[in-house]
Coordinates of C-alpha atoms in Angstrom, one line a residue:
X1 CA 103.7 42.6 46.1
X2 CA 103.2 44.9 49.1
X3 CA 103.7 48.7 48.8
X4 CA 105.5 50.5 51.6
X5 CA 103.6 53.6 52.9
X6 CA 105.8 54.4 55.9
X7 CA 104.2 54.4 59.3
X8 CA 100.7 53.8 57.9
X9 CA 102.0 50.4 56.6
X10 CA 103.0 49.5 60.1
X11 CA 99.5 50.0 61.4
X12 CA 97.5 48.4 58.6
X13 CA 99.8 45.4 58.1
X14 CA 99.6 41.8 59.3
X15 CA 100.0 41.2 63.1
X16 CA 103.8 40.9 63.0
X17 CA 104.1 44.6 61.8
X18 CA 101.5 45.7 64.4
X19 CA 103.7 44.3 67.1
X20 CA 106.5 46.4 65.6
X21 CA 104.3 49.5 65.8
X22 CA 103.5 48.8 69.4
X23 CA 107.2 48.4 70.1
X24 CA 107.9 51.7 68.3
X25 CA 105.2 53.5 70.3
X26 CA 106.5 52.2 73.6
X27 CA 110.0 53.7 72.9
X28 CA 108.6 56.8 71.3
X29 CA 107.3 58.1 74.6
X30 CA 110.7 58.2 76.2
X31 CA 111.8 61.2 74.0
X32 CA 108.4 62.7 74.5
X33 CA 108.7 62.4 78.2
X34 CA 112.1 64.0 78.1
X35 CA 110.8 66.9 76.0
X36 CA 107.9 67.4 78.4
X37 CA 110.2 67.3 81.4
X38 CA 112.5 69.8 79.9
X39 CA 109.5 72.1 79.2
X40 CA 108.3 71.8 82.7
X41 CA 111.7 72.6 84.2
X42 CA 112.1 75.7 82.1
X43 CA 108.5 76.6 82.7
X44 CA 109.0 76.5 86.5
X45 CA 112.3 78.5 86.2
X46 CA 111.4 81.3 83.8
X47 CA 107.6 81.6 83.8
X48 CA 105.6 83.0 86.8
X49 CA 108.3 85.1 88.4
X50 CA 106.6 87.6 90.6
X51 CA 109.5 90.1 91.0
X52 CA 107.6 93.1 89.7
X53 CA 104.1 94.1 90.9
X54 CA 102.1 95.5 88.1
X55 CA 99.1 97.5 89.1
X56 CA 96.3 97.8 86.7
X57 CA 93.5 100.2 87.0
X58 CA 92.1 100.6 90.4
X59 CA 88.7 99.6 89.0
X60 CA 85.3 100.0 90.5
X61 CA 82.8 102.8 90.3
X62 CA 83.6 105.9 92.3
X63 CA 80.5 107.9 91.7
X64 CA 80.5 111.3 90.1
X65 CA 83.6 112.8 91.9
X66 CA 86.9 113.3 90.2
X67 CA 89.7 110.8 91.1
X68 CA 91.9 113.6 92.6
X69 CA 89.1 114.6 94.9
X70 CA 88.5 111.1 96.1
X71 CA 92.2 110.6 96.8
X72 CA 92.4 113.9 98.6
X73 CA 89.4 112.9 100.8
X74 CA 91.2 109.5 101.6
X75 CA 94.4 111.4 102.5
X76 CA 92.5 113.5 105.0
X77 CA 91.9 110.3 107.1
X78 CA 95.6 110.4 108.1
X79 CA 95.3 113.9 109.6
X80 CA 91.8 113.6 111.1
X81 CA 92.1 114.7 114.8
X82 CA 89.1 112.6 115.7
X83 CA 90.7 109.5 114.5
X84 CA 94.3 109.9 115.5
X85 CA 94.1 111.5 118.9
X86 CA 96.1 109.5 121.4
X87 CA 98.6 107.6 119.3
X88 CA 102.1 109.0 119.3
X89 CA 102.8 110.7 116.0
X90 CA 106.0 108.7 115.2
X91 CA 104.0 105.4 115.3
X92 CA 101.2 106.5 113.1
X93 CA 100.5 105.1 109.7
X94 CA 101.7 107.5 107.0
X95 CA 100.6 108.1 103.4
X96 CA 103.7 106.3 102.3
X97 CA 102.3 103.1 103.7
X98 CA 105.1 102.8 106.3
X99 CA 104.6 101.9 110.0
X100 CA 107.7 102.9 112.0
X101 CA 107.2 101.1 115.2
X102 CA 110.4 100.1 117.0
X103 CA 110.7 96.5 118.2
X104 CA 110.8 97.7 121.9
X105 CA 107.5 99.6 121.5
X106 CA 105.5 96.7 120.1
X107 CA 103.6 96.1 123.4
X108 CA 102.7 99.8 123.6
X109 CA 101.6 99.9 120.0
X110 CA 99.6 96.7 120.0
X111 CA 98.0 97.2 123.4
X112 CA 97.5 100.9 123.4
X113 CA 95.4 103.3 121.3
X114 CA 97.7 103.2 118.2
X115 CA 96.4 99.8 117.0
X116 CA 92.7 100.8 117.2
X117 CA 93.3 104.3 115.8
X118 CA 95.3 102.8 112.8
X119 CA 92.4 100.4 112.2
X120 CA 90.1 103.4 112.2
X121 CA 92.3 105.2 109.6
X122 CA 92.2 102.1 107.4
X123 CA 88.4 101.9 107.8
X124 CA 88.1 105.6 106.9
X125 CA 90.2 105.2 103.7
X126 CA 88.3 102.0 102.8
X127 CA 85.0 103.8 103.2
X128 CA 86.1 106.5 100.7
X129 CA 88.3 104.5 98.3
X130 CA 88.6 100.8 98.8
X131 CA 91.3 100.3 96.1
X132 CA 93.6 102.9 97.7
X133 CA 97.3 102.3 97.1
X134 CA 99.9 103.8 99.4
X135 CA 103.0 105.4 98.0
X136 CA 104.9 102.2 98.5
X137 CA 102.2 100.4 96.4
X138 CA 100.8 98.6 99.4
X139 CA 97.0 98.0 99.6
X140 CA 94.9 98.5 102.6
X141 CA 94.9 94.7 103.1
X142 CA 98.7 94.6 102.9
X143 CA 98.9 97.1 105.8
X144 CA 96.2 95.2 107.8
X145 CA 98.1 91.9 107.3
X146 CA 101.4 93.5 108.4
X147 CA 99.7 94.9 111.5
X148 CA 98.2 91.6 112.3
X149 CA 101.5 89.8 111.9
X150 CA 103.4 92.5 113.9
X151 CA 101.0 92.3 116.8
X152 CA 100.6 88.6 116.6
X153 CA 102.6 86.1 118.7
X154 CA 104.3 84.4 115.8
X155 CA 107.8 84.8 114.4
X156 CA 106.8 88.2 112.8
X157 CA 105.9 89.9 116.1
X158 CA 107.3 93.4 116.2
X159 CA 108.0 93.5 112.5
X160 CA 105.9 96.3 111.0
X161 CA 107.9 96.6 107.8
X162 CA 105.1 96.6 105.2
X163 CA 107.3 96.1 102.1
X164 CA 109.1 93.2 103.7
X165 CA 105.8 91.6 104.5
X166 CA 104.5 92.2 101.0
X167 CA 107.6 90.7 99.4
X168 CA 107.4 87.6 101.6
X169 CA 103.8 87.1 100.9
X170 CA 104.2 87.5 97.1
X171 CA 107.2 85.3 97.1
X172 CA 105.4 82.5 98.9
X173 CA 102.4 82.9 96.6
X174 CA 104.7 82.6 93.5
X175 CA 106.5 79.5 94.8
X176 CA 103.2 77.9 95.7
X177 CA 101.7 78.6 92.3
X178 CA 104.8 77.3 90.5
X179 CA 104.8 74.1 92.6
X180 CA 101.1 73.6 91.9
X181 CA 101.7 74.1 88.1
X182 CA 104.7 71.7 88.2
X183 CA 102.7 69.1 90.1
X184 CA 99.8 69.3 87.7
X185 CA 102.2 69.0 84.8
X186 CA 103.8 65.9 86.2
X187 CA 100.3 64.5 86.7
X188 CA 99.5 65.1 83.0
X189 CA 102.8 63.6 82.0
X190 CA 102.1 60.5 84.0
X191 CA 98.7 60.2 82.5
X192 CA 100.0 60.5 79.0
X193 CA 102.7 57.9 79.7
X194 CA 100.0 55.5 80.9
X195 CA 98.0 56.1 77.7
X196 CA 100.9 55.4 75.4

């Protein structure tokens, strides 16, 4: 007389029951695959959205000066008459992080003194406070990237809208990271289905 211990009896039984266990395991991975696929689809849709930019602490050691003094020094770079001397005032980078260069003035901005003077302002701020955030939450690198794209000869030429550039870059980064996570998850799913 043989006692029935559920699934354990399938594994530790004569060969005919072992075949049944293999048959069971073969079909058990289909629901597991469906569950994993559902998880991956919901993971890609709900997790990793980059709609809101959360800034943490600006980090880094700033020496013995108070943060307001450091920010005040960085803000002086915008009004330094030795830096901004030849660029028309309406095209200058502002504390808000905006560059208001009309499309028809792209050549004048990119080939004239404004480009080099704006780079000097960014270098001045970077020398004082490298983690500086403009009022629109743009970083120094965001502004540099926008200027590079606006003065480049690609599809973004003449577009000096810093916020639009930031949103496009962050959106592309989020899509790329979600696609990488989804691809890696499918790789793991395929690996598990081969092992079962």
